[in-house]
PDB file of C-alpha atoms in Angstrom:
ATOM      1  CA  UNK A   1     -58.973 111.610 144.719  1.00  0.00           C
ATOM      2  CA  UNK A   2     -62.534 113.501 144.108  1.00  0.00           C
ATOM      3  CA  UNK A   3     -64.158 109.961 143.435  1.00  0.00           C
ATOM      4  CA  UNK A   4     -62.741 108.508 147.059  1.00  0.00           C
ATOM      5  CA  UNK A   5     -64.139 112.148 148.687  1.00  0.00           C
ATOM      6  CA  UNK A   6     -67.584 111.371 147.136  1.00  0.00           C
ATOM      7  CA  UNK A   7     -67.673 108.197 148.241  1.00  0.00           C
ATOM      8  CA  UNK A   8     -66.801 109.154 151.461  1.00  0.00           C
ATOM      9  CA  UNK A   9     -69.650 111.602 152.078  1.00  0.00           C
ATOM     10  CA  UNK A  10     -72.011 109.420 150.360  1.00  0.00           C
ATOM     11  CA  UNK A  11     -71.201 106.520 152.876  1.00  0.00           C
ATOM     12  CA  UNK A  12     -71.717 109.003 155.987  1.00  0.00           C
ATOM     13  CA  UNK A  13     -75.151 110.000 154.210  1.00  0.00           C
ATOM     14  CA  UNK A  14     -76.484 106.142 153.557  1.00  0.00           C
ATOM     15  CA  UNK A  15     -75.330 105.240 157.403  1.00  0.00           C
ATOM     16  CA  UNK A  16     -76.989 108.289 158.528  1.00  0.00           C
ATOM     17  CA  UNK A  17     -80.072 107.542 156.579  1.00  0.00           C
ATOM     18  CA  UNK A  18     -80.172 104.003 157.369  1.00  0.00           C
ATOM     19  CA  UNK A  19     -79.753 104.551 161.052  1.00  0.00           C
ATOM     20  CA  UNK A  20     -82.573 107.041 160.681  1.00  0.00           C
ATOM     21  CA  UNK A  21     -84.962 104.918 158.626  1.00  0.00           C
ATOM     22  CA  UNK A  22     -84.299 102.294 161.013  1.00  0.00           C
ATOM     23  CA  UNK A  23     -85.415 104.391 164.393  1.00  0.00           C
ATOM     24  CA  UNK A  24     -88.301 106.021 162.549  1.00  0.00           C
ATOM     25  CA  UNK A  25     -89.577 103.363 160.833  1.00  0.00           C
ATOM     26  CA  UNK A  26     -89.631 105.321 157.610  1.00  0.00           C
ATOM     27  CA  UNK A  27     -90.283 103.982 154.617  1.00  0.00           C
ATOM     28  CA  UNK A  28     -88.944 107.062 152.180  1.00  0.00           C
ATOM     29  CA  UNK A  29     -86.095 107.106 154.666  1.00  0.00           C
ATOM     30  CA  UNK A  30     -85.610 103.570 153.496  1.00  0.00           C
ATOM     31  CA  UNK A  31     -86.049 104.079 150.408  1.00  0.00           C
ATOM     32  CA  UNK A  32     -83.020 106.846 149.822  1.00  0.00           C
ATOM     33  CA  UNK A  33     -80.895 104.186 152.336  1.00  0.00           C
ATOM     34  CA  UNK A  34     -81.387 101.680 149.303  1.00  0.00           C
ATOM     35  CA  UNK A  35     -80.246 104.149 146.017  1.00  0.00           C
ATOM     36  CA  UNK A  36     -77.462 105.417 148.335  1.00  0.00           C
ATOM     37  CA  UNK A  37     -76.415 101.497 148.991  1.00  0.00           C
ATOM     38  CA  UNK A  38     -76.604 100.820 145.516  1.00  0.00           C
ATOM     39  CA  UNK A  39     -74.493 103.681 144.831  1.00  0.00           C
ATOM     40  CA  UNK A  40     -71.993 102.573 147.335  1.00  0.00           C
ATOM     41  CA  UNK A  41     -71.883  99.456 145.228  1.00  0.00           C
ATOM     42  CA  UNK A  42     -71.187 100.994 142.330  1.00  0.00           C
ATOM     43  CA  UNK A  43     -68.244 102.603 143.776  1.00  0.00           C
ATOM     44  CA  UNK A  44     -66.952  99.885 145.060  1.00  0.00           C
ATOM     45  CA  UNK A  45     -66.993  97.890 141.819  1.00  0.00           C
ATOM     46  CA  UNK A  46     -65.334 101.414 140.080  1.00  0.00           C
ATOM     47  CA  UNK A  47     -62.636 101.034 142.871  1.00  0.00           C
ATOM     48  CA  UNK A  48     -61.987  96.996 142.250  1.00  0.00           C
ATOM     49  CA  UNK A  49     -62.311  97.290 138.879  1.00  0.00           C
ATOM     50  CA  UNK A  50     -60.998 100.454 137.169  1.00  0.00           C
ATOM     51  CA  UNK A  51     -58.051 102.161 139.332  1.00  0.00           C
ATOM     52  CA  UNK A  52     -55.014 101.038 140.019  1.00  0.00           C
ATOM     53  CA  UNK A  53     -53.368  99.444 143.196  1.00  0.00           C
ATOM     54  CA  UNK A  54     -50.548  99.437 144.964  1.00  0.00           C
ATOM     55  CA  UNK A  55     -51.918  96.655 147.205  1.00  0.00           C
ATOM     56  CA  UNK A  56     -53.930  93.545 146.136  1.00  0.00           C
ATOM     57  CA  UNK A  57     -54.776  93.521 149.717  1.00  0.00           C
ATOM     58  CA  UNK A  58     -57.025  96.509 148.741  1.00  0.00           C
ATOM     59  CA  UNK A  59     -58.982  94.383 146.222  1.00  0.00           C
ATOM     60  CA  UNK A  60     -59.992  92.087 149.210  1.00  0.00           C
ATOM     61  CA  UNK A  61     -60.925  95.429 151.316  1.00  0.00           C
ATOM     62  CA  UNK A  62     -63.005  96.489 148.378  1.00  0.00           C
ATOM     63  CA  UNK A  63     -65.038  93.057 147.746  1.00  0.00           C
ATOM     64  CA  UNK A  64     -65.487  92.630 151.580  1.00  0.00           C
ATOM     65  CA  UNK A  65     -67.255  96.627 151.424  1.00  0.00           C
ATOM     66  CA  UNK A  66     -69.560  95.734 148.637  1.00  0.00           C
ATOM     67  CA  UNK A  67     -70.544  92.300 149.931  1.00  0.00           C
ATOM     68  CA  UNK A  68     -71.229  94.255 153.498  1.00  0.00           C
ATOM     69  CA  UNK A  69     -73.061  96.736 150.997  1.00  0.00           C
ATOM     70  CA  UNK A  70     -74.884  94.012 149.139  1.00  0.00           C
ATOM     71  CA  UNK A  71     -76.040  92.249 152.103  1.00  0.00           C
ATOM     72  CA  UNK A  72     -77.381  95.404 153.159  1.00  0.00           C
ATOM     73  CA  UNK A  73     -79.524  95.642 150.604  1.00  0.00           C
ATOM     74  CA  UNK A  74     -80.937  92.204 150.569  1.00  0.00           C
ATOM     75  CA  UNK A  75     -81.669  93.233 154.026  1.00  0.00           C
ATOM     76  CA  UNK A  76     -83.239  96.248 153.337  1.00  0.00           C
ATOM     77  CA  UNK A  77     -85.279  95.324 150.476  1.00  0.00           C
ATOM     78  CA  UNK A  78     -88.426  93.547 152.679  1.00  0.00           C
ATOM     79  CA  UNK A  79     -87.725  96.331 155.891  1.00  0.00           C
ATOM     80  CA  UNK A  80     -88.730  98.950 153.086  1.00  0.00           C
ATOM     81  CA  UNK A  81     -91.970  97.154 151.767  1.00  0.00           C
ATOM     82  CA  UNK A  82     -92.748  96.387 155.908  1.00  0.00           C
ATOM     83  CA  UNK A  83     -92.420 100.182 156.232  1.00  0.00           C
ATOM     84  CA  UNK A  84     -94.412 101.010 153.541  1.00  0.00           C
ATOM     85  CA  UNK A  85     -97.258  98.698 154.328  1.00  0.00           C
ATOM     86  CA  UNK A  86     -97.493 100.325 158.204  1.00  0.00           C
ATOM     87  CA  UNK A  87     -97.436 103.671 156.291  1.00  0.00           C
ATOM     88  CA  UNK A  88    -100.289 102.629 153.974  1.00  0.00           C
ATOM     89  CA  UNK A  89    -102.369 100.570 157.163  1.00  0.00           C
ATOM     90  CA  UNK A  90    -102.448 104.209 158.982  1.00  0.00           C
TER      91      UNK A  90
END
């Protein structure tokens, strides 16, 4: 029950910091948007792989999260190093 609490605040922090780092055009803003992702991924492959369901529906919630996660990160990979090169230009 901890594990789905910390998951829980860590997905309101990432969306926070991604909307954030989005606006702002931040590139360290970014940056913490991309461990807190990964993290999210990680907890979503702890969640498929190493508890116990009731549901095998839930399986098919928790792969459709990490692929939304994934993506995310494939999207955010060449935002950050666009951000970072404006930073670097100024």
């Amino acid at each position: 029950m901890a594990s789905i609490c910390v998951f829980f605040v860590v997905q309101l922090m990432r969306l926070d910091l991604g909307r954030r780092a989005n606006r702002n055009e931040h590139a360290n803003a970014t940056k913490f948007f991309l461990i807190f992702t990964v993290l999210a991924c990680l907890f979503y492959a702890y969640f498929a792989l190493y508890t116990t369901y009731v549901l095998t529906v839930d399986i098919g919630f928790g792969l459709i999260g990490f692929f939304f996660a994934f993506f995310q990160i494939l999207i955010s990979l060449p935002v950050y190093l666009a951000f970072k090169k404006a930073e670097d230009a100024v």
